[in-house]
Coordinates of C-alpha atoms in Angstrom, one line a residue:
Chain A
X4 CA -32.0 -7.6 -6.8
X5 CA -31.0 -6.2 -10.2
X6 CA -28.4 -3.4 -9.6
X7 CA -30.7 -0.2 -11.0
X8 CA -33.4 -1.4 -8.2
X9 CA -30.6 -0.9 -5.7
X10 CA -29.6 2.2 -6.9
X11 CA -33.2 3.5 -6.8
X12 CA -33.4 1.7 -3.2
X13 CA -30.1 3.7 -1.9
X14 CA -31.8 7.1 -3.4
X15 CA -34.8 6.6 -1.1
X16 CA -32.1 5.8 1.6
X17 CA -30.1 8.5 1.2
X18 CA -33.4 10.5 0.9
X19 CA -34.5 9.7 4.4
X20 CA -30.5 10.5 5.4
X21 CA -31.3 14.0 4.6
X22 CA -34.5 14.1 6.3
X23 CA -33.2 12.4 9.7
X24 CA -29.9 14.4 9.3
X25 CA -30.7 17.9 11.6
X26 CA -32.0 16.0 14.6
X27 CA -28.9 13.5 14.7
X28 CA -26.7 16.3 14.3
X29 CA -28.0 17.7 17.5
X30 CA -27.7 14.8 19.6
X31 CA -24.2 13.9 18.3
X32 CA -22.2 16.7 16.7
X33 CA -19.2 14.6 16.2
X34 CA -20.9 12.5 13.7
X35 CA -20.7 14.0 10.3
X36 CA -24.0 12.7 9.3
X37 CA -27.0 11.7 11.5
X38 CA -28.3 8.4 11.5
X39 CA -27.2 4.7 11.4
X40 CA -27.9 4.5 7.5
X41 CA -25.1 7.6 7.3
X42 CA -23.0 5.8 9.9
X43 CA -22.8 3.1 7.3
X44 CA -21.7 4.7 4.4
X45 CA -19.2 6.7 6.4
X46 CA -17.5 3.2 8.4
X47 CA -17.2 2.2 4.8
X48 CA -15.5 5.5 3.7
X49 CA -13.3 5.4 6.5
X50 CA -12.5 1.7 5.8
X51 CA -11.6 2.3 2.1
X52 CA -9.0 5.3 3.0
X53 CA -7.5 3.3 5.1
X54 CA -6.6 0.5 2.5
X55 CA -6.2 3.0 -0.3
X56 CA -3.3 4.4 2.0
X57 CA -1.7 1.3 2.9
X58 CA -2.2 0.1 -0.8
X59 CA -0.2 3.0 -2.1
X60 CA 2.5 2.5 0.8
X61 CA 2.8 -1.2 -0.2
X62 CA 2.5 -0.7 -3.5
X63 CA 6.2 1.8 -3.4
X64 CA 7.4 -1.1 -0.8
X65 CA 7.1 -3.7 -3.8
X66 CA 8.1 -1.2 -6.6
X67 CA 11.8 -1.1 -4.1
X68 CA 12.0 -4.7 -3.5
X69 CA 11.6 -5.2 -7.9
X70 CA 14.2 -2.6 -7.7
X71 CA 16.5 -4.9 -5.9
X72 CA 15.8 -7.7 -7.8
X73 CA 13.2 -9.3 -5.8
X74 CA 11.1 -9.4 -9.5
X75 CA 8.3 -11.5 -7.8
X76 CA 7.0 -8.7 -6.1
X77 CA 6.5 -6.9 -9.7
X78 CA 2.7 -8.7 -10.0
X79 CA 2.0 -6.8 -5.7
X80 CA 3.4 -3.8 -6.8
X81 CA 0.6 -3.4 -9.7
X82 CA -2.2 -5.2 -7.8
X83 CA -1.5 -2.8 -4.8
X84 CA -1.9 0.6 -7.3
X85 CA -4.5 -0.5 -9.0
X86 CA -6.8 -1.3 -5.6
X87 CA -5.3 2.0 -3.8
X88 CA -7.0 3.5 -6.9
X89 CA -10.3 1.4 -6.7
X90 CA -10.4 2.3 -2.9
X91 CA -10.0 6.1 -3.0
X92 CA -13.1 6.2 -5.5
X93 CA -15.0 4.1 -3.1
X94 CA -14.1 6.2 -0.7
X95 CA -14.7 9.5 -2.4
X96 CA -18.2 8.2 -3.3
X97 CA -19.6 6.6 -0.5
X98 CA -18.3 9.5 2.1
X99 CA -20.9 11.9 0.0
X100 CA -23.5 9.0 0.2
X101 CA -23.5 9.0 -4.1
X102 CA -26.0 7.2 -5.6
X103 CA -23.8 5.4 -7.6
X104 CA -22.1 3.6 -3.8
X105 CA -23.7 0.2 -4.8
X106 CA -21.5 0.1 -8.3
X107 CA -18.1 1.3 -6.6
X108 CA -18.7 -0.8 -3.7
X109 CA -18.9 -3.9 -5.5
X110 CA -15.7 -3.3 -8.0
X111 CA -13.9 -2.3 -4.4
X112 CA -14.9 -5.6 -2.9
X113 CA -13.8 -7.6 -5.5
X114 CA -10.4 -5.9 -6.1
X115 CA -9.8 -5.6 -2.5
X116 CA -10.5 -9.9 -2.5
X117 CA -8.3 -10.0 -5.7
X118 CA -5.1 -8.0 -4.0
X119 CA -5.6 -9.3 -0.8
X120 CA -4.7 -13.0 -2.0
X121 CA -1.9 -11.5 -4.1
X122 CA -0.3 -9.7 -1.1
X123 CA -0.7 -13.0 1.8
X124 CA 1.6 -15.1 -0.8
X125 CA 4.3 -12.8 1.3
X126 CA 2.9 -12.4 4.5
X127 CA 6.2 -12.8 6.0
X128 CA 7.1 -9.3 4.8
X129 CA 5.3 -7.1 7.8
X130 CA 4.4 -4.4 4.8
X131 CA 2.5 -7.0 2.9
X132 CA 1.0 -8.5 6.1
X133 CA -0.6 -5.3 6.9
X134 CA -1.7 -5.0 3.2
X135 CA -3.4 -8.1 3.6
X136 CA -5.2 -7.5 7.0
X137 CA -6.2 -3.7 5.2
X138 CA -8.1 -5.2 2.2
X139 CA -9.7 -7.9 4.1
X140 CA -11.1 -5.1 6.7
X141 CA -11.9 -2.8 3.2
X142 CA -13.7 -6.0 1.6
X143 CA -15.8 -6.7 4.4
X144 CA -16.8 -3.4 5.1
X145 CA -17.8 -3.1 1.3
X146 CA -20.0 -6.2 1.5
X147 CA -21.7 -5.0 4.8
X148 CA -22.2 -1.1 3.1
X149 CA -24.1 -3.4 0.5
X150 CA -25.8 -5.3 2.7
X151 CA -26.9 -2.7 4.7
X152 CA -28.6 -0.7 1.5
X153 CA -30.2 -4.1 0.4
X154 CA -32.0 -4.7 3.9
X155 CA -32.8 -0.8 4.1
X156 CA -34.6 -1.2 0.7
X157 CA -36.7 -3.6 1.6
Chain B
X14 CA 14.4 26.7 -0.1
X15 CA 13.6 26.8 -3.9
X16 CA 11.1 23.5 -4.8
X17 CA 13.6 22.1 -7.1
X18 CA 16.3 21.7 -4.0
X19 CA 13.6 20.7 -1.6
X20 CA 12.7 17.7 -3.9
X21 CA 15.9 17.1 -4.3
X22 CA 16.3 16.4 -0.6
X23 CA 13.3 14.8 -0.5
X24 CA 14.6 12.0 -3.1
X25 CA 17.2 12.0 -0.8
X26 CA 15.1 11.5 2.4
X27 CA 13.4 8.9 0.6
X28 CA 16.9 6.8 -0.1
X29 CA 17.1 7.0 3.8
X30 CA 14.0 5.7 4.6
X31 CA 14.3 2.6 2.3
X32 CA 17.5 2.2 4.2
X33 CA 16.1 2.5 6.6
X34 CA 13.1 0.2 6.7
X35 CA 14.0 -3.6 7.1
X36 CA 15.3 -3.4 10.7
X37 CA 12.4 -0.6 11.5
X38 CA 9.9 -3.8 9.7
X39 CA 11.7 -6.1 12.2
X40 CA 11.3 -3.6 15.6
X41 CA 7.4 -2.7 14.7
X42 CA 5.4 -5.4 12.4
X43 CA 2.4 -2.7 12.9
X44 CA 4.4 -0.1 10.8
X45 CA 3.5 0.6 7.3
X46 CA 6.8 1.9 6.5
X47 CA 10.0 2.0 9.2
X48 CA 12.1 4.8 10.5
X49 CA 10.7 8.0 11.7
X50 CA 10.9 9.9 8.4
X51 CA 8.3 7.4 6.8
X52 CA 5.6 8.0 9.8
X53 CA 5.7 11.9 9.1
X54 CA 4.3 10.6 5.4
X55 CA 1.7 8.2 6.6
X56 CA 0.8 10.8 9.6
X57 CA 0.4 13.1 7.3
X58 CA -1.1 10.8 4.3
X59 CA -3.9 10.1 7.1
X60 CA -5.1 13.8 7.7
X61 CA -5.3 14.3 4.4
X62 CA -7.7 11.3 4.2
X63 CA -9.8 12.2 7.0
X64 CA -10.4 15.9 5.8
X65 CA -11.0 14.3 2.2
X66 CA -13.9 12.1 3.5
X67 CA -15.4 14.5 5.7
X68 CA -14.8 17.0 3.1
X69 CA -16.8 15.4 0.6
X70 CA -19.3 14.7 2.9
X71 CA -19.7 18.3 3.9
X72 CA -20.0 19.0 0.4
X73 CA -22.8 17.0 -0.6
X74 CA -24.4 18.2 3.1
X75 CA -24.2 21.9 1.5
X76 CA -25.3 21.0 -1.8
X77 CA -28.6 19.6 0.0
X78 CA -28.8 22.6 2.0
X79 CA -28.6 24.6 -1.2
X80 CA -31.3 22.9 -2.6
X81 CA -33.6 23.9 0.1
X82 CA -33.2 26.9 -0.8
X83 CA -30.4 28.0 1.6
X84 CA -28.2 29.7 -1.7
X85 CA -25.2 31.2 0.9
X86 CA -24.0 26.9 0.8
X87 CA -23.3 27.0 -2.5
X88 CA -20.0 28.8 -1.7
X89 CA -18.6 25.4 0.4
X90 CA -20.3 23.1 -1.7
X91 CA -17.7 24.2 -3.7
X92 CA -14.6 24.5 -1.8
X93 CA -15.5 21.0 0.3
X94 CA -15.3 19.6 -3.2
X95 CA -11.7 20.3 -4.8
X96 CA -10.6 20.8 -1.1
X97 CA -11.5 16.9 -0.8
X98 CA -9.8 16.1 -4.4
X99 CA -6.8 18.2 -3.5
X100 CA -6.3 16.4 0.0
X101 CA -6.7 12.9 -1.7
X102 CA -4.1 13.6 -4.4
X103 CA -1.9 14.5 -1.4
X104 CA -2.5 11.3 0.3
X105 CA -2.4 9.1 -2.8
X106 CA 1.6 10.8 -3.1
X107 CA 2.6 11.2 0.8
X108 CA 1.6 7.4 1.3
X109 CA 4.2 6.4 -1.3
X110 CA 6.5 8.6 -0.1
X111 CA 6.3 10.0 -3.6
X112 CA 9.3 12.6 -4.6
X113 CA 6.7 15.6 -5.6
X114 CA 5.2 15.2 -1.6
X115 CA 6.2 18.9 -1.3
X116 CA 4.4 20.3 -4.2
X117 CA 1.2 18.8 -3.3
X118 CA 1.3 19.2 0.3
X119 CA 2.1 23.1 -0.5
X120 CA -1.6 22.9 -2.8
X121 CA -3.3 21.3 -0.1
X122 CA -1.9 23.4 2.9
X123 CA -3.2 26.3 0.8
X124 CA -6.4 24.8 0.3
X125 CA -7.4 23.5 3.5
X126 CA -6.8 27.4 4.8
X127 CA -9.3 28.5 2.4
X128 CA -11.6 26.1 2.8
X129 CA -11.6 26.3 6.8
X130 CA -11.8 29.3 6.2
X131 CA -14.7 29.7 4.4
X132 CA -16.9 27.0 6.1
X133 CA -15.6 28.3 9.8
X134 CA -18.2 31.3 8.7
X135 CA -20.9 29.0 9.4
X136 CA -19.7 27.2 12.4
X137 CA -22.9 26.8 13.8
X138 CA -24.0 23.6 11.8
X139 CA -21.9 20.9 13.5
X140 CA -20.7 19.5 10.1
X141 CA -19.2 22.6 8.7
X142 CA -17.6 22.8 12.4
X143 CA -16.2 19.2 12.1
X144 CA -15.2 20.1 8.5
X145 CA -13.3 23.4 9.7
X146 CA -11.7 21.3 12.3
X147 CA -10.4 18.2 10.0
X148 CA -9.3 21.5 7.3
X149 CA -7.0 23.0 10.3
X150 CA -5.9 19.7 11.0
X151 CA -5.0 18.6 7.8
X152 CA -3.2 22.3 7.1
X153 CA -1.1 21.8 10.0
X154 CA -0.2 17.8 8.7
X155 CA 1.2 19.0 5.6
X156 CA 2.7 21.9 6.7
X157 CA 4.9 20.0 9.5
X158 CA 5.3 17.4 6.6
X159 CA 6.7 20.2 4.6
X160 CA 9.1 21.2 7.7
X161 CA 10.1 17.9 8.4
X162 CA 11.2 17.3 5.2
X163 CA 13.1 20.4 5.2
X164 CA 14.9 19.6 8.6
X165 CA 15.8 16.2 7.5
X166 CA 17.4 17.7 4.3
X167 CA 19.8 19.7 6.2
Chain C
X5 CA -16.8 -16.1 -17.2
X6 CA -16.0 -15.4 -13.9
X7 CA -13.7 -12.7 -13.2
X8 CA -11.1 -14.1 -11.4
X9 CA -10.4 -16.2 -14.9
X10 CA -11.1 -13.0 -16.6
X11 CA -8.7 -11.4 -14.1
X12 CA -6.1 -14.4 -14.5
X13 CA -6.5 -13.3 -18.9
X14 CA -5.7 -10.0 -18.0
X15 CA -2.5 -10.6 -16.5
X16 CA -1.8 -13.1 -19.7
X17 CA -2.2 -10.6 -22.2
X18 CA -0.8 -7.6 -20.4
X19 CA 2.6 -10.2 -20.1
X20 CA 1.9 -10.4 -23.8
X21 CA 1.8 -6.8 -24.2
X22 CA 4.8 -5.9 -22.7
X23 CA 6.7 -8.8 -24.7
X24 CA 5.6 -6.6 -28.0
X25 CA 6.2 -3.7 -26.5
X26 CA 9.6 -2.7 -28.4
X27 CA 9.7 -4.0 -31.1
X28 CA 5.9 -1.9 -31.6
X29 CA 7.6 1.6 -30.6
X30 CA 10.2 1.3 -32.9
X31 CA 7.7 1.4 -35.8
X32 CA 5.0 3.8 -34.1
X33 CA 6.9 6.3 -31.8
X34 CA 3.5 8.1 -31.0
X35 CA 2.1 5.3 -29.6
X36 CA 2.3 4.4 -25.9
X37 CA 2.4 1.1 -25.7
X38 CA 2.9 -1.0 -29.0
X39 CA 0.1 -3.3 -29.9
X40 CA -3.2 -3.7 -30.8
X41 CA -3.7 -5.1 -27.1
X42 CA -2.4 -1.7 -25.4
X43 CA -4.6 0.4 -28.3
X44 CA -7.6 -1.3 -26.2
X45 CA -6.3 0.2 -23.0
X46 CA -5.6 3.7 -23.8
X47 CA -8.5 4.0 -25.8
X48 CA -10.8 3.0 -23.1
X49 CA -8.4 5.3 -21.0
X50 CA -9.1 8.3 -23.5
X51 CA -12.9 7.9 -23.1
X52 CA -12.8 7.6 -19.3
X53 CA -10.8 10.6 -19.4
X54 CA -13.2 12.3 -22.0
X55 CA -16.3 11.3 -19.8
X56 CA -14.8 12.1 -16.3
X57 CA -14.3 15.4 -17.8
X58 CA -17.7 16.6 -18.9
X59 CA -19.4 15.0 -15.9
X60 CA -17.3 17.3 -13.4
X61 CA -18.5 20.3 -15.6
X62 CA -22.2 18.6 -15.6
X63 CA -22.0 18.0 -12.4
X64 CA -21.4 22.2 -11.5
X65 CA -23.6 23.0 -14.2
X66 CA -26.2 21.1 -12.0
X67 CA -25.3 22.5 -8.9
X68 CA -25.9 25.8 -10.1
X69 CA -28.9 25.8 -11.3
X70 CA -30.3 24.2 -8.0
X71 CA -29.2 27.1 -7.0
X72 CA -31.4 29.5 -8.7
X73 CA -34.3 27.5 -7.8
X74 CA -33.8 24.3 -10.4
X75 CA -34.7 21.7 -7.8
X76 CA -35.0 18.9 -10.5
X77 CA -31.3 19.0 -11.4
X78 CA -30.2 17.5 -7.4
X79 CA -30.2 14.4 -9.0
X80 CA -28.1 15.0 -11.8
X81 CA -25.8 17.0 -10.0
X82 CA -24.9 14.3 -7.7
X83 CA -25.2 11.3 -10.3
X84 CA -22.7 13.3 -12.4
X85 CA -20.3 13.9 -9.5
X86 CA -20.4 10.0 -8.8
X87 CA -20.2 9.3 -12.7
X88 CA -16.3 11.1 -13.0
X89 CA -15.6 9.8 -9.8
X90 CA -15.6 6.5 -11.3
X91 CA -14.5 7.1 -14.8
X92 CA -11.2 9.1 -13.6
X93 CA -10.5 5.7 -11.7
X94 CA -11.3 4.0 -15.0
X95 CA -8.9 5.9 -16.7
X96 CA -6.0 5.2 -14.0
X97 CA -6.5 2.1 -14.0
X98 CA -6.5 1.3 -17.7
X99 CA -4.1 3.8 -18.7
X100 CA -1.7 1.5 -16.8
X101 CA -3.1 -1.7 -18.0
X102 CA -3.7 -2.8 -14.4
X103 CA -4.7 -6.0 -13.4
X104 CA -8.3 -4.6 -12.1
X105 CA -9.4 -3.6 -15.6
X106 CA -11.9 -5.4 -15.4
X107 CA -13.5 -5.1 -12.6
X108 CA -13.2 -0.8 -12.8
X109 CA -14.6 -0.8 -16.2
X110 CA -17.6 -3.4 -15.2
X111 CA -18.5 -0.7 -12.5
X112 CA -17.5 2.4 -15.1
X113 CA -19.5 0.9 -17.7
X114 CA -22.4 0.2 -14.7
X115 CA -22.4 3.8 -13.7
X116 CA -22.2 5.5 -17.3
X117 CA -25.5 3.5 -18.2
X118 CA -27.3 4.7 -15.1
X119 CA -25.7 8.4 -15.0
X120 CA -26.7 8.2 -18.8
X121 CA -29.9 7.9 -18.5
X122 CA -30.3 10.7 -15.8
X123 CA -28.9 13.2 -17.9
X124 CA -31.0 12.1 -21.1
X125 CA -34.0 13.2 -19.2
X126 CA -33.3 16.7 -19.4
X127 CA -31.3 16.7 -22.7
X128 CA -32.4 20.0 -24.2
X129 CA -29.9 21.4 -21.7
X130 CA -26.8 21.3 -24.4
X131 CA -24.7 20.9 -21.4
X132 CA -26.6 17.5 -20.2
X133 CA -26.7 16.1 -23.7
X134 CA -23.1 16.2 -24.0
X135 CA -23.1 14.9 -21.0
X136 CA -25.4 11.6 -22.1
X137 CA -23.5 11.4 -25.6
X138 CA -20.0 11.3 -23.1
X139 CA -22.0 8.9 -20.7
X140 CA -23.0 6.4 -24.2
X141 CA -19.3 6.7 -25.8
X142 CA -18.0 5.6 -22.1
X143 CA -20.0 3.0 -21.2
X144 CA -19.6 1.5 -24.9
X145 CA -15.6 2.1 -24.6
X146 CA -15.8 -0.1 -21.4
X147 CA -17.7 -3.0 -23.1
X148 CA -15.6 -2.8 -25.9
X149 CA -12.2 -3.3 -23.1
X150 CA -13.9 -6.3 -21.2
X151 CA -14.8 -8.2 -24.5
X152 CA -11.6 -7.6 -26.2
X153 CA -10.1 -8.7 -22.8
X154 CA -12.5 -11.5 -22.8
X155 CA -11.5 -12.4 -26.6
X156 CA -7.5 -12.1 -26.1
X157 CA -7.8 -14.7 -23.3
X158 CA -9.3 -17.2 -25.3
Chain D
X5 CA -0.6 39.5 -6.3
X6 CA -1.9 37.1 -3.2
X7 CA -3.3 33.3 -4.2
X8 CA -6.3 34.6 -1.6
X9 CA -6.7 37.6 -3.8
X10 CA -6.4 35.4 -7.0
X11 CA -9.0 33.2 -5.4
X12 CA -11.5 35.8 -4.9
X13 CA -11.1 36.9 -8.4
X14 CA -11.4 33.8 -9.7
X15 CA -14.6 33.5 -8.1
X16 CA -15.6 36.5 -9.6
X17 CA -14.4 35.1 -13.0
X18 CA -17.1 32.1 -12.0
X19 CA -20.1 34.2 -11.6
X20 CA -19.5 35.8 -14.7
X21 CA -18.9 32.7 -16.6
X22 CA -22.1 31.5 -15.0
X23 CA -23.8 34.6 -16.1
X24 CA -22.8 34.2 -19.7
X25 CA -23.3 30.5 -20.2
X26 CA -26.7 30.2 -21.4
X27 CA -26.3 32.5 -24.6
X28 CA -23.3 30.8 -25.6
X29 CA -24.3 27.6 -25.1
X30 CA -27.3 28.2 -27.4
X31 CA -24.5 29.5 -30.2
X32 CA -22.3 26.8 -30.0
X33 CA -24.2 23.8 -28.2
X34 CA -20.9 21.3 -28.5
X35 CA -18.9 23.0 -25.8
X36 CA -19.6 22.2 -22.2
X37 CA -19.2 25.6 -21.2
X38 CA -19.7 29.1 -22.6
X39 CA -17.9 31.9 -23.1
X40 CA -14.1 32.3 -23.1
X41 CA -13.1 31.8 -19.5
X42 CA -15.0 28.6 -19.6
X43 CA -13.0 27.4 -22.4
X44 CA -9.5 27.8 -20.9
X45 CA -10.9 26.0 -17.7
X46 CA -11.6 23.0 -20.0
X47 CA -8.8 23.2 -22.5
X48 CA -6.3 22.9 -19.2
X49 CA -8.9 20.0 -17.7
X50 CA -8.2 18.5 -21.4
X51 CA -4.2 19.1 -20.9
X52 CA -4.3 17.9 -17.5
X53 CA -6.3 14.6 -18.5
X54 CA -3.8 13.8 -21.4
X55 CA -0.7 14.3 -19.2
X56 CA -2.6 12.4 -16.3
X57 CA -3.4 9.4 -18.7
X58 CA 0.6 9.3 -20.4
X59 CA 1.9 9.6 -17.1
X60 CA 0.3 6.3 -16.0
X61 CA 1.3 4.7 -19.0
X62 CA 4.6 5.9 -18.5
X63 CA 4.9 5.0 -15.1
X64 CA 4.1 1.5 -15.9
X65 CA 6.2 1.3 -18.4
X66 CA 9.0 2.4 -16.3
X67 CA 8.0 -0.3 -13.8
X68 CA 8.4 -3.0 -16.2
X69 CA 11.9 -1.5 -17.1
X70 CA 13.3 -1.5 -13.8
X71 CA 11.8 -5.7 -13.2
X72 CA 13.6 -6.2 -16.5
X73 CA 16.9 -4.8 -14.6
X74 CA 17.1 -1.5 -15.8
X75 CA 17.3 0.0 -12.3
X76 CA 18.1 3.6 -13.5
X77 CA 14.2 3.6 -14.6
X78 CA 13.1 3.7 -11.0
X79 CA 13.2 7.6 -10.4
X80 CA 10.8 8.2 -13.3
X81 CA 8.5 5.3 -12.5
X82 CA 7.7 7.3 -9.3
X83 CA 7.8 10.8 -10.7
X84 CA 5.4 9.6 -13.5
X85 CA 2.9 8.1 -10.8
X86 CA 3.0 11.0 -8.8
X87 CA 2.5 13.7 -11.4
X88 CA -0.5 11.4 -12.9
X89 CA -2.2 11.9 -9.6
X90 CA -1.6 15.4 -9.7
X91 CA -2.7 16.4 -13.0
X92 CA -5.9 14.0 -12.2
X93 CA -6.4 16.1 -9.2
X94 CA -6.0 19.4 -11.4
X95 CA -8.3 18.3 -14.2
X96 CA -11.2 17.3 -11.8
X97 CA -10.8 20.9 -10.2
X98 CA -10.7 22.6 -13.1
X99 CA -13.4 21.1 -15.4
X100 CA -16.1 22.1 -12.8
X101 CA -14.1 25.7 -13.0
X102 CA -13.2 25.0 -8.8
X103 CA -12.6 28.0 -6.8
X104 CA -8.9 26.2 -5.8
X105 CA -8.0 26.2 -9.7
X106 CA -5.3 28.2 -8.9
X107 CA -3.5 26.3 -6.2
X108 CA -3.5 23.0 -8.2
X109 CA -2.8 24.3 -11.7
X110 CA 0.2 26.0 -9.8
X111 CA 1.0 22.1 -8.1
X112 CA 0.8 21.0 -11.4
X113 CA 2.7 23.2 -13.2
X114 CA 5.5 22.7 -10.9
X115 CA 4.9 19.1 -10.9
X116 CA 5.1 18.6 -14.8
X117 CA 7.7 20.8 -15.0
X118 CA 10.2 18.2 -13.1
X119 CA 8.5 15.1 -14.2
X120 CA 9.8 16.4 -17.6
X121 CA 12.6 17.0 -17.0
X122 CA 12.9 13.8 -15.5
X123 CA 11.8 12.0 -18.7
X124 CA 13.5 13.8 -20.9
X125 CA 16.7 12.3 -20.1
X126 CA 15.5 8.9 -21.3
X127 CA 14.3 10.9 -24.2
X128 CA 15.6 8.1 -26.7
X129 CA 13.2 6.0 -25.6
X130 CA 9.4 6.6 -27.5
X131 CA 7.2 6.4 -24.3
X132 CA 9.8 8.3 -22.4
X133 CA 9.9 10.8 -25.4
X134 CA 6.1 10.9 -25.7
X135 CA 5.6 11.6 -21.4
X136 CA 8.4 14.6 -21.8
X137 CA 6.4 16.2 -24.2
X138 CA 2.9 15.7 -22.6
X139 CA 4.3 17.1 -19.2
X140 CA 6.0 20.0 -21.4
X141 CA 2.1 21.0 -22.8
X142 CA 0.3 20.6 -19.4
X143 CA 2.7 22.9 -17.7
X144 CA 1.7 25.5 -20.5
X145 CA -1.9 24.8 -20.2
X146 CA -1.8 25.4 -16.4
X147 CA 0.3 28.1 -16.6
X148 CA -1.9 30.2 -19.3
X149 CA -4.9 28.9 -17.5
X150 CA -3.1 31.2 -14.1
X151 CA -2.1 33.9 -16.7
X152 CA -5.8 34.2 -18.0
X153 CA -7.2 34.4 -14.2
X154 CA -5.0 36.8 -13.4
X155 CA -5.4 39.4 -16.2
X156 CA -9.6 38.7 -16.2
X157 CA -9.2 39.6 -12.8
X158 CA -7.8 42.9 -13.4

């Protein structure tokens, strides 16, 4: 499926999000939208602040250990920024349902595949472990937010 | 406390915390960061991500509701917006322990007053509740962030 | 080309770049990183920036004339919203020369087309076709990155 | 005066920019906003943006200056980071003329304000030299932009 058909496909989604939103609301007031299709987008939200939080943690981990001369952290150090950055769009996005979720989504999958190879080279730091575990979770949850608005579409 | 000596102190918090952080690593692998300073940061790091996602998603909520022709939304729809860019700038720079923490935990104290504020007025839709609830949390977060830092700096 | 070669180029040239860097400043002081190669970067950068910008004011603009009844501008107000989301991550990204480049600016470039081609439809709003010239400029500056990356890895 | 009485006003100072955007807009159809409030919204969303997109330059710069051993570089590879997410923050807020404008122009006045001074001890340096001076015009573009609200407030 091309990418604008998705996008057109997660409009209609998000469309019938608004329209199923008052009577979920009354059933479950802790959710912040009604329905499972909302459910979706805001599990991936949640997913991506979590990673974008450790990413930026790890991230100033590796910029201490270059500082001490441990120079092969230098290439986690920028990977770590770079998908803290990726994530906290996809976040920021995908938490107000925007119809542009499909395009983030995918960038954020990809980066958080990319950094997440990068940071198990040095699992044996606990920091970079966790990093790791955070952008595999962020990754997956990114893929099934697409999934989801592919099946919904049909 | 002027901000320049509070940052000061807070660079010199931070110097602690690295320290600080290999035998904390060692004691608990499910630790971001080690020592008890760095949890204030990523407690604190967290609210703000939680009221940022449920921020934005309240603002796209009143931005519908505004559509339908309820105008008296359009007030949140703006405050849920910068309130959720405001609270993920402070979680970008409490995650890294970043040395301006203070001056953007100050912003977003501020703003997450206002903006509970402002959606507490209409309390009665179970997302602006939720909303309210994650801005009072997320005040409170930076502002014990805030005195934390302060103690420490003592 | 796939993107993890892409990605794997990337990292090449950005080592590149930051081999040239000094010898570069000492001729052009204004610049911020020496070389053509950086020039790419913060050029893309500039138009993220530039785009970002105007689709946060679009993106108000929008809002408040669904507010005095405009129902037709929903759309716009939350493609726009999306749309600077996306570039201000752009921006980040590049502006650092990070090792996600690509991957932002594939999405950026994605999201320009589409929020483009939203705003176009209602461009005798002066406010929405600044928006779609910002949208065309952004999404070209993004193309222009990822095929001057793709060219430097060769 | 109060930020909560500042906020108020600047909401008024929203309304009547609102109120005057379409005449202007049909005089002068290149800027994104009418009238002359609008304008020192943008030109500080402009500031803020060229700051933001230096200061992650900068940052990486510094980065790659500390791997290379030049340890002292490490304080301004975080203040650079952290005041690039803060004037991001600020020029997202400000270019859709936010009613929290004041709270992060004052964050990011603050926040530019000891980045550059941090800088500008490394001043010999051309990126270094270049950041100083960005930070040096984004605290002056937030701080008129807080002068302006206040007196068209009065």
């Amino acid at each position: 499926m091309s990418r604008l058909s998705l996008a057109a496909l997660l409009g209609v989604a998000a469309g019938l999000m608004a329209l199923g939103t008052t009577r979920a609301q009354e059933k479950s007031p802790s959710q912040p939208k009604g329905g499972d299709h909302a459910h979706h987008f805001m599990d991936c939200a949640k997913a991506c602040d979590d990673c974008a939080r450790i990413c930026e943690a790890c991230g100033a981990h590796c910029t201490k250990l270059v500082a001490e001369g441990k120079r092969e952290h230098l290439e986690t150090a920028r990977t770590c920024q770079d998908c803290a950055t990726v994530c906290a769009a996809a976040s920021a996005v995908t938490a107000r349902m925007g119809p542009y979720s499909d395009a983030i989504c995918q960038a954020c999958a990809d980066v958080c595949k990319r950094c997440g190879d990068a940071c198990e080279k040095h699992a044996a730091d606990p920091m970079m472990k966790r990093c790791t575990d955070e952008c595999r979770r962020c990754e997956k949850a990114c893929r099934d937010m697409l999934a989801h608005a592919r099946q919904a579409a049909r």
